[in-house]
XYZ file of C-alpha atoms in Angstrom:
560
model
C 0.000 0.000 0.000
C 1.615 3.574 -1.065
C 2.422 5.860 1.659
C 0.009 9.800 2.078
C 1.755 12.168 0.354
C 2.865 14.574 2.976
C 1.719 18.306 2.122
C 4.112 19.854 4.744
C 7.044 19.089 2.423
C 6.113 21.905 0.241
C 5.377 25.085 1.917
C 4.655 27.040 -1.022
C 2.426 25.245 -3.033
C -0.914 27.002 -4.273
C -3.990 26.397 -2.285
C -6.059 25.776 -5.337
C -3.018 22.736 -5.806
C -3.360 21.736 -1.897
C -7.318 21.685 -2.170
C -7.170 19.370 -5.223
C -4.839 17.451 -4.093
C -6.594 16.816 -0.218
C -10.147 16.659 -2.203
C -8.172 13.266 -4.136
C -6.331 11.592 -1.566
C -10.051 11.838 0.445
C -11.612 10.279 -2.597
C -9.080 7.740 -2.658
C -9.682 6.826 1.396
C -12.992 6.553 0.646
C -12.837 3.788 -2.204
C -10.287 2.286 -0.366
C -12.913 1.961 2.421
C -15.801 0.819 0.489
C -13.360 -1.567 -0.739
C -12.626 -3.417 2.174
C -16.342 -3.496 2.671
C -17.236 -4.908 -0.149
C -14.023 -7.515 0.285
C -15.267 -8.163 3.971
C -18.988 -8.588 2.220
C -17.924 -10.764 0.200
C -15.862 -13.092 2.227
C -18.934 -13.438 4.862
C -21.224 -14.232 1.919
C -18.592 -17.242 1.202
C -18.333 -17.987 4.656
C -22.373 -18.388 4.958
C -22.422 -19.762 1.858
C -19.623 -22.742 2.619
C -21.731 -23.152 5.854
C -25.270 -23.992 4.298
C -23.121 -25.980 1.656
C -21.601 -27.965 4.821
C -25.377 -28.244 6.047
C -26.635 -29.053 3.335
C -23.917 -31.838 2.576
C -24.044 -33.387 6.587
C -28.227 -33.153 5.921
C -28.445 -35.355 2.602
C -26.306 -38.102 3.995
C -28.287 -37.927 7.526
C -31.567 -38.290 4.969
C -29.732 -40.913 3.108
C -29.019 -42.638 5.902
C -32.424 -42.408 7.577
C -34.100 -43.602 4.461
C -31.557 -46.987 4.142
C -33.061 -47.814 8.000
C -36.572 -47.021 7.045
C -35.813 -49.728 3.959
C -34.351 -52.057 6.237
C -37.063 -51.814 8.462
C -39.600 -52.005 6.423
C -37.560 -55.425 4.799
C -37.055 -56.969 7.923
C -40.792 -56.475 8.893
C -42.798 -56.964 5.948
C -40.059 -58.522 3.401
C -39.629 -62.355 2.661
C -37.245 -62.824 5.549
C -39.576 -61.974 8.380
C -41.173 -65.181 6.876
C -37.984 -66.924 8.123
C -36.849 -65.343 11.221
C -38.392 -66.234 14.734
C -40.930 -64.296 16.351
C -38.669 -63.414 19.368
C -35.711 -62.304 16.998
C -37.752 -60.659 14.390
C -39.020 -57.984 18.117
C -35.533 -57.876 18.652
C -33.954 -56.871 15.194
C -37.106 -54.483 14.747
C -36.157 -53.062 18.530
C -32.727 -52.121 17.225
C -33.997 -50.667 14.002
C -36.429 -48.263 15.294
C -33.851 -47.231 18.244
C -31.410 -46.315 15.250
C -34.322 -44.633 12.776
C -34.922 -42.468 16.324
C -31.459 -41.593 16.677
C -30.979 -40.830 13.087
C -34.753 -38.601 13.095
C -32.762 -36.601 16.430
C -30.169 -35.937 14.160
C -31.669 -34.094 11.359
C -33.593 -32.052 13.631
C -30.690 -30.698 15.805
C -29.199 -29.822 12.243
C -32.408 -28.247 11.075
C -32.323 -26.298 14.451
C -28.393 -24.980 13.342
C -29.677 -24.197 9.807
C -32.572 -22.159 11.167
C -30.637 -20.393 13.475
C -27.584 -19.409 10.847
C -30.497 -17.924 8.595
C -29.263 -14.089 8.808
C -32.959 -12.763 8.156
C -34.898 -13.619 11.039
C -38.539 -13.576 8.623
C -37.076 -16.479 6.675
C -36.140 -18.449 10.253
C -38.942 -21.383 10.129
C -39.649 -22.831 13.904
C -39.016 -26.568 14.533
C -42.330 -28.284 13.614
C -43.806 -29.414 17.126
C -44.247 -33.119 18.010
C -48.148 -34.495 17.648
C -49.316 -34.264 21.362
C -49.890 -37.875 22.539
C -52.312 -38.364 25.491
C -51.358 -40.837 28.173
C -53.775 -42.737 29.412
C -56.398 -40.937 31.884
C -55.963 -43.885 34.399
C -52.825 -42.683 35.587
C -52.373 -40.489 38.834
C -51.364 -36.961 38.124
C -49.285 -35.212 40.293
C -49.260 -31.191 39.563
C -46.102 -29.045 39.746
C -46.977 -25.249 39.641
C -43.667 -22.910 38.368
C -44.608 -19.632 39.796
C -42.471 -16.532 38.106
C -39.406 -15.016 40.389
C -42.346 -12.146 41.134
C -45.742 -11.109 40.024
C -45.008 -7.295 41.169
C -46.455 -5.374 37.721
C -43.758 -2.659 36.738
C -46.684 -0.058 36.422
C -46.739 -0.056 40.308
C -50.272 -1.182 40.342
C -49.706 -3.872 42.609
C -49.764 -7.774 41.726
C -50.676 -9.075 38.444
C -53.445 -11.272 38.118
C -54.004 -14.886 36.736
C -55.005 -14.876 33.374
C -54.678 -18.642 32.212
C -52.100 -21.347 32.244
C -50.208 -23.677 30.499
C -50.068 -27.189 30.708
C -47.866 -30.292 29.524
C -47.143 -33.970 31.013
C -44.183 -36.196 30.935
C -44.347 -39.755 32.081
C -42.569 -40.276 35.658
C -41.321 -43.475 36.956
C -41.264 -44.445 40.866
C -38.791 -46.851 41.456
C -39.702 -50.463 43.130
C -40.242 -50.283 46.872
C -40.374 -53.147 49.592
C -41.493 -53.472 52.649
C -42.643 -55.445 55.308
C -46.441 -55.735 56.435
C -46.391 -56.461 60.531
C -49.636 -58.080 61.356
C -50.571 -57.103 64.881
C -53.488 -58.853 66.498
C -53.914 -58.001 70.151
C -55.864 -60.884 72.213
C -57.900 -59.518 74.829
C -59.185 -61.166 78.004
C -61.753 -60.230 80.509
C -59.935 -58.381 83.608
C -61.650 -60.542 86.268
C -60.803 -63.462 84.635
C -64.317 -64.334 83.822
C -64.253 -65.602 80.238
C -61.832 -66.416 77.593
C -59.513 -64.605 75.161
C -60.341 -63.131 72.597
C -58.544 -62.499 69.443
C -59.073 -61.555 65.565
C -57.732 -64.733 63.124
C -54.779 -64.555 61.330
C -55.239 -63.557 57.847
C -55.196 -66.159 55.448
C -52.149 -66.415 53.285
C -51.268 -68.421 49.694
C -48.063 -69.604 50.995
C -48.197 -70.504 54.870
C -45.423 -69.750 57.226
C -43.507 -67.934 54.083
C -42.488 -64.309 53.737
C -44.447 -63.354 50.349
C -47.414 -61.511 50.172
C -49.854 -62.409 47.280
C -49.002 -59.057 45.376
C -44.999 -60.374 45.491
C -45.896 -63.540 44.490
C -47.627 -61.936 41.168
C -44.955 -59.801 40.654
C -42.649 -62.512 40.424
C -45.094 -64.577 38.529
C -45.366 -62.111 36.285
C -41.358 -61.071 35.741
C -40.866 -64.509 34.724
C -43.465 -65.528 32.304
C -44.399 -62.096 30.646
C -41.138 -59.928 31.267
C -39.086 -62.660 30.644
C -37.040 -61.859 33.625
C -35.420 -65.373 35.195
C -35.346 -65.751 38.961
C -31.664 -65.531 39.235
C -32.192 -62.149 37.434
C -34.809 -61.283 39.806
C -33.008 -62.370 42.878
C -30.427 -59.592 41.482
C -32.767 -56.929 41.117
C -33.859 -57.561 44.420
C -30.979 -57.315 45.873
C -30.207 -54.347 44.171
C -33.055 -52.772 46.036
C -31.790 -54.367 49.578
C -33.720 -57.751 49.472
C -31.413 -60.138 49.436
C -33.364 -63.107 48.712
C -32.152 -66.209 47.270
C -32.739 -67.553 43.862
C -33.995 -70.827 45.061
C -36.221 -69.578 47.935
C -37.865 -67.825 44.853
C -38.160 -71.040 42.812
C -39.551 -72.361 46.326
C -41.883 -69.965 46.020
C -43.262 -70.098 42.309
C -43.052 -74.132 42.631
C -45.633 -73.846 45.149
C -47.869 -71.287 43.876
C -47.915 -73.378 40.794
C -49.056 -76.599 42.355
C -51.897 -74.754 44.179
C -52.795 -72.936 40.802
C -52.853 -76.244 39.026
C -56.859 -76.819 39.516
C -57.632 -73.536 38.070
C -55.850 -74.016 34.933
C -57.212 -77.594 34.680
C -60.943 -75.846 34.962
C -60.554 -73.388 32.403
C -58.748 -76.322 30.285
C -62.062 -78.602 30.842
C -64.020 -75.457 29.836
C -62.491 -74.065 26.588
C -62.861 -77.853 25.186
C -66.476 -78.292 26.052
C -67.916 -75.577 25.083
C -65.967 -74.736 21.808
C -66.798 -76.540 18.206
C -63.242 -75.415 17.109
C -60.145 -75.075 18.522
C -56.846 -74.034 17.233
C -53.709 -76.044 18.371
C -49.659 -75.430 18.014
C -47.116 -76.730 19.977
C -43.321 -75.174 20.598
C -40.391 -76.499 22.444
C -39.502 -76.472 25.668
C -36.436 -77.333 26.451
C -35.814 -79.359 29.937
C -32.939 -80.768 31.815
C -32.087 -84.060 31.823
C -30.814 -84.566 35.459
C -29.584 -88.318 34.255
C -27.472 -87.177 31.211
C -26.059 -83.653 32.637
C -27.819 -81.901 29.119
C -31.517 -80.954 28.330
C -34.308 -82.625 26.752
C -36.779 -81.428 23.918
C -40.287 -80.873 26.031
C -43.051 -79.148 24.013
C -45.637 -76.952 24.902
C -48.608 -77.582 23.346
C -51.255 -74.464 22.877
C -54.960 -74.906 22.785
C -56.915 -71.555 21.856
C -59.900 -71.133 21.727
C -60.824 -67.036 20.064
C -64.243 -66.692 18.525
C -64.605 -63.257 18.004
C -63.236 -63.811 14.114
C -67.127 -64.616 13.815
C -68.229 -62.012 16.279
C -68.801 -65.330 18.957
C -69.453 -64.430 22.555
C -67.658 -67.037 24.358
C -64.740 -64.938 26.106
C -61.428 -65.900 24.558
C -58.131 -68.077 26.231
C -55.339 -70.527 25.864
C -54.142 -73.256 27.951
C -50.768 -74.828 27.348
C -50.280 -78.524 28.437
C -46.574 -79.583 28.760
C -45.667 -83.176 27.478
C -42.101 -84.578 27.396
C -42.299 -85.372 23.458
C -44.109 -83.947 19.808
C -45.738 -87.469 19.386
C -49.498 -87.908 18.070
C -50.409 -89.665 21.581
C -50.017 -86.319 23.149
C -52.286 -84.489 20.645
C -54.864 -87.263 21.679
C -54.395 -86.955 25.467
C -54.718 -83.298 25.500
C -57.504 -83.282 23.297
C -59.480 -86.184 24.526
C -63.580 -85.484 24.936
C -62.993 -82.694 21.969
C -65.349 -83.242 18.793
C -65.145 -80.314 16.658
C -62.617 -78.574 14.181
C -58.803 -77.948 15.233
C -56.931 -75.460 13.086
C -53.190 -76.638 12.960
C -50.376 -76.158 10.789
C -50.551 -79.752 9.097
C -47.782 -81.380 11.101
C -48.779 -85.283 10.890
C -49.173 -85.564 14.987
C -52.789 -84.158 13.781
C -53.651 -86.388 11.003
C -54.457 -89.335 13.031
C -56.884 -87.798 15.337
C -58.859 -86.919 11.710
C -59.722 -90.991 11.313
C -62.038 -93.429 12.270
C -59.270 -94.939 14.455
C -59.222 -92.203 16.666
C -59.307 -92.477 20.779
C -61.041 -89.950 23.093
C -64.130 -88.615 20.413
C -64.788 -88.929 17.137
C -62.736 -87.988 13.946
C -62.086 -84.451 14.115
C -62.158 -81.824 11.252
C -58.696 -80.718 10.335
C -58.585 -76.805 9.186
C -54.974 -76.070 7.913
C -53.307 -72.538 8.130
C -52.932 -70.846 5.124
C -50.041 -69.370 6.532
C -47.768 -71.775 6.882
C -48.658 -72.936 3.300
C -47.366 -69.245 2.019
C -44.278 -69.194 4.961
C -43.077 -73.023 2.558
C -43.692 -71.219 -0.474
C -41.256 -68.233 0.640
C -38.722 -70.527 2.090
C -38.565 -72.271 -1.186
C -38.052 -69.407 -3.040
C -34.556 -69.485 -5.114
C -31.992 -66.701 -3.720
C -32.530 -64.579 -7.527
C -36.230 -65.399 -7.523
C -38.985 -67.372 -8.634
C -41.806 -65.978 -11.413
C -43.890 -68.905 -9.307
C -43.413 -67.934 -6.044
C -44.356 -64.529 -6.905
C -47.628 -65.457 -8.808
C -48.130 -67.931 -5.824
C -48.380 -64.969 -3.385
C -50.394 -62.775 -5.250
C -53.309 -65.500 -5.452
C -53.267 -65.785 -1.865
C -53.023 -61.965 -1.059
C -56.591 -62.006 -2.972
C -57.731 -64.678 -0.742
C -56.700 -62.271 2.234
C -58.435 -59.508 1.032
C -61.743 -61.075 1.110
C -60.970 -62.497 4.768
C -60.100 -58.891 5.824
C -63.163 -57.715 4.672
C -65.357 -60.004 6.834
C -63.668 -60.398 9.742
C -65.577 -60.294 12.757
C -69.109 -60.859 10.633
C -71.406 -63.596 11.394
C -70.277 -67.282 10.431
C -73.691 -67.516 8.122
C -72.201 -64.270 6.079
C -68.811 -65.565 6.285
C -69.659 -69.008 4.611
C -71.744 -66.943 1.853
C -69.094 -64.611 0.995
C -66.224 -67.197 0.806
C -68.845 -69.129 -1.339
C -69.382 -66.431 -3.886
C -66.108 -64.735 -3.610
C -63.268 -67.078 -2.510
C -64.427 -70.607 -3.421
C -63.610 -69.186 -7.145
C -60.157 -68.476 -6.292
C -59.039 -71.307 -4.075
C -60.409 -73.094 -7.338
C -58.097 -71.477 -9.772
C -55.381 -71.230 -7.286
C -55.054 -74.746 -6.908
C -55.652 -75.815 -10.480
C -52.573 -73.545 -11.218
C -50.338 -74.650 -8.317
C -50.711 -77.672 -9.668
C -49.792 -77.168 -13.239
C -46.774 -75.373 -12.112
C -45.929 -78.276 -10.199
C -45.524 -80.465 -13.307
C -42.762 -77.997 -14.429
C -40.844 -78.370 -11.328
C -38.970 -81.157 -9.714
C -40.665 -82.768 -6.609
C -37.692 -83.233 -5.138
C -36.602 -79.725 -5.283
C -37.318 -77.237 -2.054
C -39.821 -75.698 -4.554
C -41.666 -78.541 -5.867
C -41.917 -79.658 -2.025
C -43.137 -76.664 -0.714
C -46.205 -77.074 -3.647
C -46.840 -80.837 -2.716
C -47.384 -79.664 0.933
C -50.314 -77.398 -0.093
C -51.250 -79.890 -3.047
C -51.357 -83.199 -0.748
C -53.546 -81.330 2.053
C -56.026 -79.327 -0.458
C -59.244 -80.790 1.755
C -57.939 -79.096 4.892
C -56.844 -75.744 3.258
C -60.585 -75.593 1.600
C -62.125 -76.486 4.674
C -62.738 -72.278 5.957
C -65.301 -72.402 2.555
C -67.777 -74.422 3.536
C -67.798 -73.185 7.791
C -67.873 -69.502 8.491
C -66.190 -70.578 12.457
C -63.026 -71.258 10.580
C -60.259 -68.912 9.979
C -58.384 -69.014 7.370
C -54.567 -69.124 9.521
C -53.934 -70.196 12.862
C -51.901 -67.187 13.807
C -53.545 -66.300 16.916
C -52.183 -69.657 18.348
C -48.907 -68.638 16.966
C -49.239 -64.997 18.663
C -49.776 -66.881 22.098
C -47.253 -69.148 21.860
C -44.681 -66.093 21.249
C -44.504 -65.411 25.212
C -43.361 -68.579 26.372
C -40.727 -68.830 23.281
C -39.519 -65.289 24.550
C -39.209 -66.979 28.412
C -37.536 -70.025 26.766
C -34.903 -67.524 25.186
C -34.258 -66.359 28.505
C -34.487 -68.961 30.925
C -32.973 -71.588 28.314
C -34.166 -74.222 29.769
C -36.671 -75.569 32.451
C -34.619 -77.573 35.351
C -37.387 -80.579 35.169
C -40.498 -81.766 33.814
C -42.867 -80.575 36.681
C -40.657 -77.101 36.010
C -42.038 -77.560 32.235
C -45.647 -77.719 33.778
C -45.114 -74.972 36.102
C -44.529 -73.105 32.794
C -47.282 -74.166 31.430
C -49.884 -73.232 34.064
C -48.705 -69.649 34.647
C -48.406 -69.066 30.756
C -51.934 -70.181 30.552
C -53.236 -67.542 32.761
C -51.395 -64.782 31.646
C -51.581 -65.406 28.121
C -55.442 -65.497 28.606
C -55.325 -62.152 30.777
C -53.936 -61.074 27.767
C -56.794 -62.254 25.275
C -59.089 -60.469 27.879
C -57.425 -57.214 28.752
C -56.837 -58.094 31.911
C -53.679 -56.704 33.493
C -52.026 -60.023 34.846
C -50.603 -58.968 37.875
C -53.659 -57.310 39.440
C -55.590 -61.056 38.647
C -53.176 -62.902 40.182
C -52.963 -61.058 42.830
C -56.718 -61.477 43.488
C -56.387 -65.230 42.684
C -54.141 -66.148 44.902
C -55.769 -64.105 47.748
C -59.353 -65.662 46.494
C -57.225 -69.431 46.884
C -55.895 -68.465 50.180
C -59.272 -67.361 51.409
C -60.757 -71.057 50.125
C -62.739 -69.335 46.889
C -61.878 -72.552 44.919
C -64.177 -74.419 46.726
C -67.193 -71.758 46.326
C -67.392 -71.245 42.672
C -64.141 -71.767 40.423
C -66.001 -70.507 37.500
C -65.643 -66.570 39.063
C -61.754 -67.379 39.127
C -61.541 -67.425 35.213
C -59.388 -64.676 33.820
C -62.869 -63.887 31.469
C -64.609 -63.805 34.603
C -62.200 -61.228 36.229
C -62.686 -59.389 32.882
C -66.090 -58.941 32.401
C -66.809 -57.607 36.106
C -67.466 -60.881 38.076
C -63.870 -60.604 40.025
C -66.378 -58.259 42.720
C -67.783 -61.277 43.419
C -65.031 -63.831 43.407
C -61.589 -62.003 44.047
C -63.657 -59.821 47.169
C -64.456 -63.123 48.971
């Protein structure tokens, strides 16, 4: 940069010169001036510019990103391979999706937060979208904080200001778990002259005699195991965590003989869901059980009998009992289903297909409905790793069939039969006559050419939901109930011995029916097992039912 010339150097030149000359070298400050403020302009205009280009940049891959999870999610729920994982896993990988989508979502709208707040003209500054309010549910106790201002003093000096309305919002608070121990006091009393006896309230009645829990600890635990999945050694931790050291096997003490004492309920509503049901769906899942002899574990089974009528708008109340048996043989499937005459929906396994014949012990033949389900889960597995034209075509005839069954769901059975008579007897028709020409192209012994003799060799049972409007077209509401005690297999790996199978069995019966009912599991057993310890079993064990605590009728059974 050139140096001011310096006037004082030259004393005599004219002032007309000197005024020129100061008038320039002015002129030249000022552009010089303007200058750097246009340079300095300019640079923050690149700076603000390179910033929404670095926002912009850091929000496409955050959207790119977000929209690869949604894909994935959506894949692993409704894609071909949620046809082949297991319920429990499938929760699991969908858990870790939508934890990731969440964290992803948080993301972009921090950065959209930055990018409003760099936007130089505060008009063009959009506010963050708010969150749709959700409403939590009205049951739960509210507790009200008031945040009063520093002061109300009005700055006009008239004194305080007044209320003029409020604002409210609610966030969901958690109380941690709290023990404690109930004393039971009863003072005896005794006439002061010694006149008469002593006298002296009873001692409550308890589910568990001379032990520590009450009934509401009992169904806590109960509950932790079979619905939260929470073994007792992880229990006995928890517990301790909170200062209860209790021992794992005082709590297996405890559940062992809460289940024995439960056992004649679950036998009830066992005797009741097969006598007065005309169909009946049935699945079975493993259970796996140590084999104290060998030092490893055995394959047990649970086997599920459901009975859910309100496909056909039925009023008997819905449940499921499990029965435990050491094996998957057809003698079981006759033993639990002796004195049952009717139609079982199952999943074609051949255990089944015996108790459909003239042979059969305990009733007579039963109907066999088979899930339509499993025939389109065979069809998927099948399906080559680049595709298969046939597969394809295969599921689009039975996504018709589905339509029509969504469409009539919950109608009466007589409508039912008449629609799937008109509409889907057609279909099932054509579907079949094609599945079976495509079958010639392929070889039988191919996964493929399997998976269309399976549906081919059984066509009676997957036609029987035409001709009876009590039918459903899948068993997957016996597959939804058997989900839980997978889950508690997952956790607890195995069950230490058969009569631990059973125990299984008996408390996954009554929750999983509390479920079908909307009844909150802990609060019925709780009840029960204060309505057992108070001898209600031998009143009326019809008012013990999970349906019965449902539909208003625990006032009269769980109060006694």
């Amino acid at each position: 940069m050139s140096q001011p010339f310096d006037l004082s150097l030259f004393p005599d030149l004219p002032a007309e010169v000197v005024k020129a000359f100061t008038a320039q070298q002015a002129a030249l400050e000022a552009a010089r001036f303007e200058a750097k403020i246009e340079r300095a302009a300019r640079q923050h205009e690149q700076a603000v510019v390179a910033e929404k280009e670095a926002f912009i940049i850091e929000l496409k891959a955050l959207i790119e990103r977000l929209e690869g999870q949604v894909q994935n999610y959506r894949h692993t729920k409704f894609g071909p391979k949620s046809e082949k994982l297991d319920p429990a896993q499938l929760e699991l990988a969908l858990e870790d999706q939508e934890t990731a989508i969440a964290e992803t979502q948080a993301q972009i709208a921090a950065l959209e937060e930055r990018i409003a707040a760099s936007e130089p003209d505060p008009e063009k500054r959009r506010p963050r979208a708010a969150r749709k309010a959700r409403a939590l549910p009205e049951s739960l106790p509210r507790v009200e904080r008031i945040v009063e201002p520093d002061s109300i003093v009005c700055p006009c000096g008239c004194g305080d200001m007044v209320r003029i309305g409020e604002d409210r919002s609610e966030r969901l608070d958690y109380i941690p778990a709290r023990y404690q121990v109930i004393v039971t006091v009863r003072p005896r009393y005794a006439c002061s002259k010694g006149r008469a006896g002593v006298v002296q309230a009873r001692a409550p009645a308890h589910l568990l005699e001379g032990s520590w829990p009450t009934e509401a600890l009992l169904a806590q635990i109960a509950v932790a195991k079979h619905s939260e999945h929470m073994p007792l050694n992880r229990q006995a931790v928890v517990m301790a965590r909170h200062g209860v050291p209790i021992d794992r096997s005082v709590l297996a003490d405890w559940m062992g003989r809460t289940g024995a004492l439960i056992a004649p309920v679950v036998d009830h509503m066992a005797r009741r869901l097969m006598a007065e049901s005309s169909r009946l769906y049935v699945d079975e899942t493993t259970a796996p059980v140590l084999d104290p002899g060998r030092g490893k574990t055995k394959t047990g089974y649970l086997w599920a009998v459901l009975r859910d009528d309100r496909g056909w708008g039925g009023a008997a109340p819905p449940g499921v009992v499990f029965h435990y048996r050491p094996g998957r043989k057809g003698e079981y499937a006759a033993e639990i289903l002796a004195g049952f005459n009717g139609t079982i929906q199952v999943d074609a396994y051949g255990a089944y297909t015996h108790l459909a014949t003239p042979k059969r012990t305990g009733g007579a033949p039963l109907q066999l409905a088979f899930c339509w389900a499993h025939g389109r889960r065979k069809l998927i597995k099948a399906q080559p790793t680049k595709g298969s034209p046939i597969v394809e075509a295969a599921l689009l005839r039975i996504a018709a069939i589905y339509r029509i069954e969504d469409a009539i769901r919950g109608s009466a059975p007589d409508h039912r039969r008449a629609v799937r008579q008109d509409l889907s007897r057609p279909v099932v028709g054509e579907f079949f006559e094609w599945l079976n020409a495509q079958a010639a192209r392929v070889s039988k012994k191919s996964d493929l050419g399997e998976a269309m003799a399976y549906m081919l060799k059984r066509q009676e049972g997957f036609r029987r939901f035409l001709d009876d409007g009590h039918i459903d077209i899948d068993s997957n509401l016996v597959e939804n109930a058997i989900r839980s005690p997978a889950m508690n297999r997952r956790n607890a790996l195995f069950a230490g011995h058969d009569e631990g199978g059973r125990n299984w069995a008996r408390f996954a019966s009554l929750i999983g029916t509390c479920k079908m009912n909307g009844v909150e599991p802990s609060a019925y057993l709780r009840d029960l097992f204060t309505s057992l310890a108070n001898g209600h079993l031998d009143k009326n064990i019809d008012d013990l039912m999970p349906w019965a605590y449902a539909h208003g009728t625990k006032q009269v059974a769980m109060s006694s």
